[in-house]
mmCIF file of C-alpha atoms in Angstrom:
data_model
loop_
_atom_site.group_PDB
_atom_site.id
_atom_site.type_symbol
_atom_site.label_atom_id
_atom_site.label_comp_id
_atom_site.label_asym_id
_atom_site.label_seq_id
_atom_site.Cartn_x
_atom_site.Cartn_y
_atom_site.Cartn_z
ATOM 1 C CA MET A 1 30.694 -19.374 7.683
ATOM 2 C CA SER A 2 30.229 -16.158 6.995
ATOM 3 C CA GLN A 3 30.157 -13.330 10.168
ATOM 4 C CA GLN A 4 28.005 -10.875 9.030
ATOM 5 C CA SER A 5 25.130 -12.591 8.805
ATOM 6 C CA SER A 6 24.957 -15.513 11.389
ATOM 7 C CA PRO A 7 25.767 -13.169 14.028
ATOM 8 C CA VAL A 8 23.479 -14.997 16.602
ATOM 9 C CA THR A 9 25.179 -16.889 18.966
ATOM 10 C CA GLN A 10 23.681 -19.855 19.195
ATOM 11 C CA GLN A 11 24.309 -21.355 21.951
ATOM 12 C CA ALA A 12 23.482 -17.913 23.953
ATOM 13 C CA VAL A 13 20.154 -18.153 22.494
ATOM 14 C CA ALA A 14 19.859 -22.059 23.538
ATOM 15 C CA GLN A 15 20.464 -21.346 26.923
ATOM 16 C CA ASP A 16 18.692 -17.850 27.656
ATOM 17 C CA TRP A 17 15.218 -17.722 27.280
ATOM 18 C CA HIS A 18 14.107 -13.902 26.445
ATOM 19 C CA SER A 19 11.056 -11.879 27.605
ATOM 20 C CA ILE A 20 10.406 -10.036 24.524
ATOM 21 C CA CYS A 21 6.736 -8.650 24.211
ATOM 22 C CA PRO A 22 3.373 -9.854 25.720
ATOM 23 C CA ALA A 23 1.070 -11.753 23.586
ATOM 24 C CA SER A 24 -1.033 -9.567 22.502
ATOM 25 C CA GLU A 25 1.917 -8.166 19.994
ATOM 26 C CA LEU A 26 2.323 -11.100 17.773
ATOM 27 C CA VAL A 27 0.500 -11.061 14.523
ATOM 28 C CA GLY A 28 -1.366 -14.412 13.722
ATOM 29 C CA ASN A 29 0.269 -15.858 10.900
ATOM 30 C CA ALA A 30 2.786 -12.717 10.229
ATOM 31 C CA GLY A 31 6.443 -11.647 11.945
ATOM 32 C CA ILE A 32 7.434 -9.532 14.639
ATOM 33 C CA CYS A 33 10.988 -9.045 14.554
ATOM 34 C CA ALA A 34 12.447 -8.271 17.841
ATOM 35 C CA LEU A 35 16.233 -7.287 19.365
ATOM 36 C CA ILE A 36 17.989 -9.582 20.733
ATOM 37 C CA ARG A 37 21.044 -8.916 22.480
ATOM 38 C CA GLN A 38 21.902 -6.134 19.331
ATOM 39 C CA GLN A 39 21.065 -8.883 17.299
ATOM 40 C CA GLN A 40 17.479 -9.081 15.654
ATOM 41 C CA VAL A 41 15.374 -11.769 15.276
ATOM 42 C CA ALA A 42 12.663 -12.653 13.284
ATOM 43 C CA ILE A 43 9.536 -14.525 14.979
ATOM 44 C CA PHE A 44 6.502 -16.315 13.374
ATOM 45 C CA TYR A 45 3.208 -16.634 15.483
ATOM 46 C CA LEU A 46 0.842 -19.504 14.449
ATOM 47 C CA PRO A 47 -2.183 -19.438 16.300
ATOM 48 C CA ASP A 48 -3.382 -22.919 14.905
ATOM 49 C CA GLU A 49 -0.862 -25.180 15.778
ATOM 50 C CA ASN A 50 -0.169 -22.454 19.630
ATOM 51 C CA ALA A 51 3.007 -22.483 18.459
ATOM 52 C CA VAL A 52 6.133 -19.973 17.833
ATOM 53 C CA TYR A 53 9.385 -20.463 15.157
ATOM 54 C CA ALA A 54 11.982 -17.433 15.107
ATOM 55 C CA LEU A 55 14.803 -16.675 13.150
ATOM 56 C CA ASP A 56 17.286 -14.729 11.078
ATOM 57 C CA ASN A 57 15.398 -11.347 10.248
ATOM 58 C CA TYR A 58 18.689 -11.047 7.916
ATOM 59 C CA ASP A 59 18.098 -11.879 4.629
ATOM 60 C CA PRO A 60 21.320 -13.234 2.934
ATOM 61 C CA ILE A 61 20.765 -12.135 -0.484
ATOM 62 C CA GLY A 62 18.370 -8.822 -0.097
ATOM 63 C CA LYS A 63 20.893 -7.658 2.305
ATOM 64 C CA ALA A 64 18.180 -7.068 4.494
ATOM 65 C CA ASN A 65 16.726 -6.772 7.938
ATOM 66 C CA VAL A 66 13.715 -8.100 6.075
ATOM 67 C CA LEU A 67 12.549 -11.628 7.103
ATOM 68 C CA SER A 68 10.231 -10.763 9.583
ATOM 69 C CA ARG A 69 8.009 -8.980 7.044
ATOM 70 C CA GLY A 70 7.773 -11.974 5.787
ATOM 71 C CA MET B 1 -16.888 13.790 -23.189
ATOM 72 C CA CYS B 2 -14.695 10.767 -24.230
ATOM 73 C CA GLY B 3 -12.070 11.883 -25.778
ATOM 74 C CA ASN B 4 -8.703 10.189 -25.160
ATOM 75 C CA GLY B 5 -4.912 10.541 -26.058
ATOM 76 C CA GLY B 6 -2.005 7.379 -27.135
ATOM 77 C CA MET B 7 -2.200 5.408 -29.551
ATOM 78 C CA LYS B 8 -5.590 5.391 -30.969
ATOM 79 C CA PRO B 9 -6.570 9.132 -29.778
ATOM 80 C CA ARG B 10 -9.937 10.160 -30.896
ATOM 81 C CA HIS B 11 -11.214 13.740 -30.030
ATOM 82 C CA GLY B 12 -13.921 14.197 -27.225
ATOM 83 C CA ASP B 13 -17.261 15.266 -28.270
ATOM 84 C CA LEU B 14 -19.706 18.221 -27.377
ATOM 85 C CA PHE B 15 -22.502 16.352 -24.863
ATOM 86 C CA ALA B 16 -24.666 18.918 -23.183
ATOM 87 C CA THR B 17 -24.501 22.765 -23.540
ATOM 88 C CA ASP B 18 -25.226 25.277 -21.609
ATOM 89 C CA LEU B 19 -26.222 24.104 -18.054
ATOM 90 C CA ASP B 20 -25.536 25.122 -14.584
ATOM 91 C CA LYS B 21 -23.466 23.934 -11.720
ATOM 92 C CA ALA B 22 -26.032 21.440 -10.560
ATOM 93 C CA THR B 23 -26.554 19.572 -13.375
ATOM 94 C CA LEU B 24 -23.254 20.166 -14.453
ATOM 95 C CA LEU B 25 -22.636 17.608 -11.593
ATOM 96 C CA GLN B 26 -25.774 15.344 -11.627
ATOM 97 C CA TYR B 27 -24.363 14.426 -14.708
ATOM 98 C CA ILE B 28 -21.179 13.853 -14.441
ATOM 99 C CA ASP B 29 -21.703 11.687 -11.468
ATOM 100 C CA ARG B 30 -24.254 9.253 -13.688
ATOM 101 C CA ILE B 31 -22.044 9.385 -16.662
ATOM 102 C CA LEU B 32 -19.255 7.984 -14.262
ATOM 103 C CA MET B 33 -21.713 6.002 -12.027
ATOM 104 C CA PHE B 34 -22.902 4.457 -16.204
ATOM 105 C CA TYR B 35 -19.206 4.439 -16.777
ATOM 106 C CA ILE B 36 -18.207 1.997 -13.885
ATOM 107 C CA LYS B 37 -21.280 -0.043 -14.485
ATOM 108 C CA THR B 38 -21.554 -0.832 -18.230
ATOM 109 C CA ALA B 39 -17.232 -0.346 -18.764
ATOM 110 C CA GLU B 40 -15.113 -3.772 -18.869
ATOM 111 C CA ARG B 41 -12.785 -3.019 -16.253
ATOM 112 C CA LEU B 42 -9.614 0.203 -17.130
ATOM 113 C CA GLN B 43 -12.027 -0.070 -20.694
ATOM 114 C CA ARG B 44 -10.461 3.957 -22.286
ATOM 115 C CA THR B 45 -13.801 6.103 -22.197
ATOM 116 C CA SER B 46 -14.224 6.298 -25.403
ATOM 117 C CA VAL B 47 -13.924 2.648 -26.523
ATOM 118 C CA TRP B 48 -16.354 1.939 -24.101
ATOM 119 C CA MET B 49 -18.868 4.858 -25.900
ATOM 120 C CA ASP B 50 -18.440 3.357 -29.902
ATOM 121 C CA ASN B 51 -19.479 0.137 -28.405
ATOM 122 C CA LEU B 52 -22.306 1.237 -27.339
ATOM 123 C CA GLU B 53 -25.381 0.668 -29.461
ATOM 124 C CA GLY B 54 -26.296 3.720 -30.246
ATOM 125 C CA GLY B 55 -23.544 5.845 -29.290
ATOM 126 C CA LEU B 56 -23.500 9.287 -28.461
ATOM 127 C CA SER B 57 -27.177 9.977 -28.469
ATOM 128 C CA TYR B 58 -27.564 7.098 -26.587
ATOM 129 C CA LEU B 59 -25.843 8.165 -23.459
ATOM 130 C CA GLN B 60 -27.005 11.805 -24.028
ATOM 131 C CA ASP B 61 -30.954 9.300 -23.721
ATOM 132 C CA VAL B 62 -30.116 7.561 -20.543
ATOM 133 C CA ILE B 63 -28.183 10.398 -19.172
ATOM 134 C CA ILE B 64 -30.249 14.033 -19.985
ATOM 135 C CA ASN B 65 -33.576 12.634 -20.333
ATOM 136 C CA ASP B 66 -33.700 9.316 -18.214
ATOM 137 C CA SER B 67 -34.837 7.145 -20.996
ATOM 138 C CA LEU B 68 -33.529 3.807 -18.356
ATOM 139 C CA ASN B 69 -35.249 5.706 -15.130
ATOM 140 C CA ILE B 70 -31.959 5.116 -13.969
ATOM 141 C CA GLY B 71 -30.475 8.819 -12.976
ATOM 142 C CA ALA B 72 -31.638 8.967 -9.258
ATOM 143 C CA GLU B 73 -29.706 5.239 -8.535
ATOM 144 C CA LEU B 74 -26.441 6.336 -9.466
ATOM 145 C CA GLU B 75 -26.501 9.359 -8.595
ATOM 146 C CA GLN B 76 -27.927 7.803 -4.589
ATOM 147 C CA GLN B 77 -24.481 5.236 -5.527
ATOM 148 C CA MET B 78 -22.040 7.760 -6.508
ATOM 149 C CA GLU B 79 -23.636 9.103 -2.954
ATOM 150 C CA THR B 80 -22.741 6.068 -1.557
ATOM 151 C CA VAL B 81 -18.904 6.523 -2.914
ATOM 152 C CA ILE B 82 -17.931 9.880 -1.882
ATOM 153 C CA GLY B 83 -19.913 9.363 1.715
ATOM 154 C CA SER B 84 -17.595 5.604 2.543
ATOM 155 C CA TYR B 85 -14.583 7.906 1.196
ATOM 156 C CA GLN B 86 -11.911 7.328 3.463
ATOM 157 C CA CYS B 87 -7.758 8.199 2.631
ATOM 158 C CA GLU B 88 -6.293 4.881 4.085
ATOM 159 C CA TRP B 89 -3.017 7.101 5.377
ATOM 160 C CA LYS B 90 -5.158 9.489 7.500
ATOM 161 C CA THR B 91 -6.773 6.267 8.683
ATOM 162 C CA THR B 92 -3.864 3.799 9.838
ATOM 163 C CA LEU B 93 -1.785 7.477 11.825
ATOM 164 C CA GLU B 94 -5.239 8.473 14.434
ATOM 165 C CA ASP B 95 -4.804 4.335 14.198
ATOM 166 C CA PRO B 96 -2.328 3.199 17.212
ATOM 167 C CA GLN B 97 -3.052 -0.589 15.696
ATOM 168 C CA ALA B 98 -2.539 0.193 12.874
ATOM 169 C CA LEU B 99 1.074 2.803 13.033
ATOM 170 C CA LYS B 100 2.205 -1.454 14.782
ATOM 171 C CA ARG B 101 3.439 -2.232 12.216
ATOM 172 C CA PHE B 102 5.540 0.664 11.052
ATOM 173 C CA ARG B 103 7.721 -0.691 14.181
ATOM 174 C CA HIS B 104 10.818 -1.871 13.353
ATOM 175 C CA PHE B 105 11.658 -3.447 16.246
ATOM 176 C CA VAL B 106 8.361 -5.087 18.918
ATOM 177 C CA ASN B 107 10.554 -4.458 21.567
ATOM 178 C CA SER B 108 12.935 -1.107 21.054
ATOM 179 C CA ASP B 109 12.627 1.577 19.344
ATOM 180 C CA ASN B 110 15.567 1.676 17.326
ATOM 181 C CA ALA B 111 15.997 2.388 14.285
ATOM 182 C CA ASP B 112 17.069 -0.766 11.457
ATOM 183 C CA ASP B 113 20.471 0.014 11.641
ATOM 184 C CA ASN B 114 21.109 -1.255 8.693
ATOM 185 C CA ILE B 115 19.247 1.222 6.826
ATOM 186 C CA ARG B 116 21.951 3.890 6.090
ATOM 187 C CA PHE B 117 21.950 6.320 3.788
ATOM 188 C CA GLU B 118 24.924 8.856 1.677
ATOM 189 C CA GLU B 119 24.205 11.495 0.577
ATOM 190 C CA VAL B 120 24.708 12.213 -3.629
ATOM 191 C CA ARG B 121 24.484 14.988 -6.110
ATOM 192 C CA GLN B 122 22.836 16.673 -2.164
ATOM 193 C CA GLN B 123 19.810 14.377 -1.747
ATOM 194 C CA ILE B 124 20.223 10.860 -0.098
ATOM 195 C CA ALA B 125 20.598 7.787 -1.026
ATOM 196 C CA PRO B 126 20.134 4.556 -0.382
ATOM 197 C CA ALA B 127 24.986 3.953 1.108
ATOM 198 C CA THR B 128 26.454 1.298 -1.711
ATOM 199 C CA ALA B 129 27.187 -2.014 -0.207
ATOM 200 C CA PRO B 130 31.310 -0.795 0.779
ATOM 201 C CA VAL B 131 29.788 2.519 2.291
ATOM 202 C CA LYS B 132 27.394 0.719 4.267
ATOM 203 C CA ALA B 133 29.941 -1.164 5.504
ATOM 204 C CA GLU B 134 32.754 0.687 6.643
ATOM 205 C CA ALA B 135 29.330 2.045 8.845
ATOM 206 C CA ILE B 136 28.879 -1.107 11.035
ATOM 207 C CA ASN B 137 31.921 -1.479 11.179
ATOM 208 C CA ILE B 138 32.270 1.881 12.489
ATOM 209 C CA ILE B 139 29.494 0.874 15.323
ATOM 210 C CA SER B 140 30.494 -2.265 15.875
ATOM 211 C CA SER B 141 33.831 -0.905 17.596
ATOM 212 C CA ARG B 142 32.329 1.432 19.234
ATOM 213 C CA SER B 143 30.637 -0.567 21.075
ATOM 214 C CA ALA B 144 32.800 -3.453 21.166
#
């Protein structure tokens, strides 16, 4: 679709694991942003589920890298 | 005191004269605290005083003559407010944990390369979309 807003090479991400930061750097029920292969990835940590979710940090409507800020 | 500008202007009233500095500050502390305790949120002091039964003379009685016997308590509360005040910016700058929230990346010291400025009338301004796209294209072609 849009080349600018979906720059994460999804295949590469699906295939590779990346060490990003210690778990202590995660902020419960909030987001952080990681730089992975020059792509910005928003990472959300939910302590209740003990789960971590990730998505592109880019907001295509606001055209800014802000999604990790919630 | 209790004057007001704006749509409903009101001259301030003379509350007391010939005060030494310590008494002046004492009265100001008492008045502010009494206002905080008894006024509606965001209520102008002029409206507040007009709504007090007895108005100015009642207030003078409470503050100067301590008719409600709450002067010391009000001063103590003001002391607590002053003593517990902190500049939140300064506190944040001294706390490494709080400073982490101001990093863009958790795993890099880089800044967000989507934040661009252009110069307008000798000042920086957020770059308009075309200027931004051009700058990013330059970066991408360099790194390619």
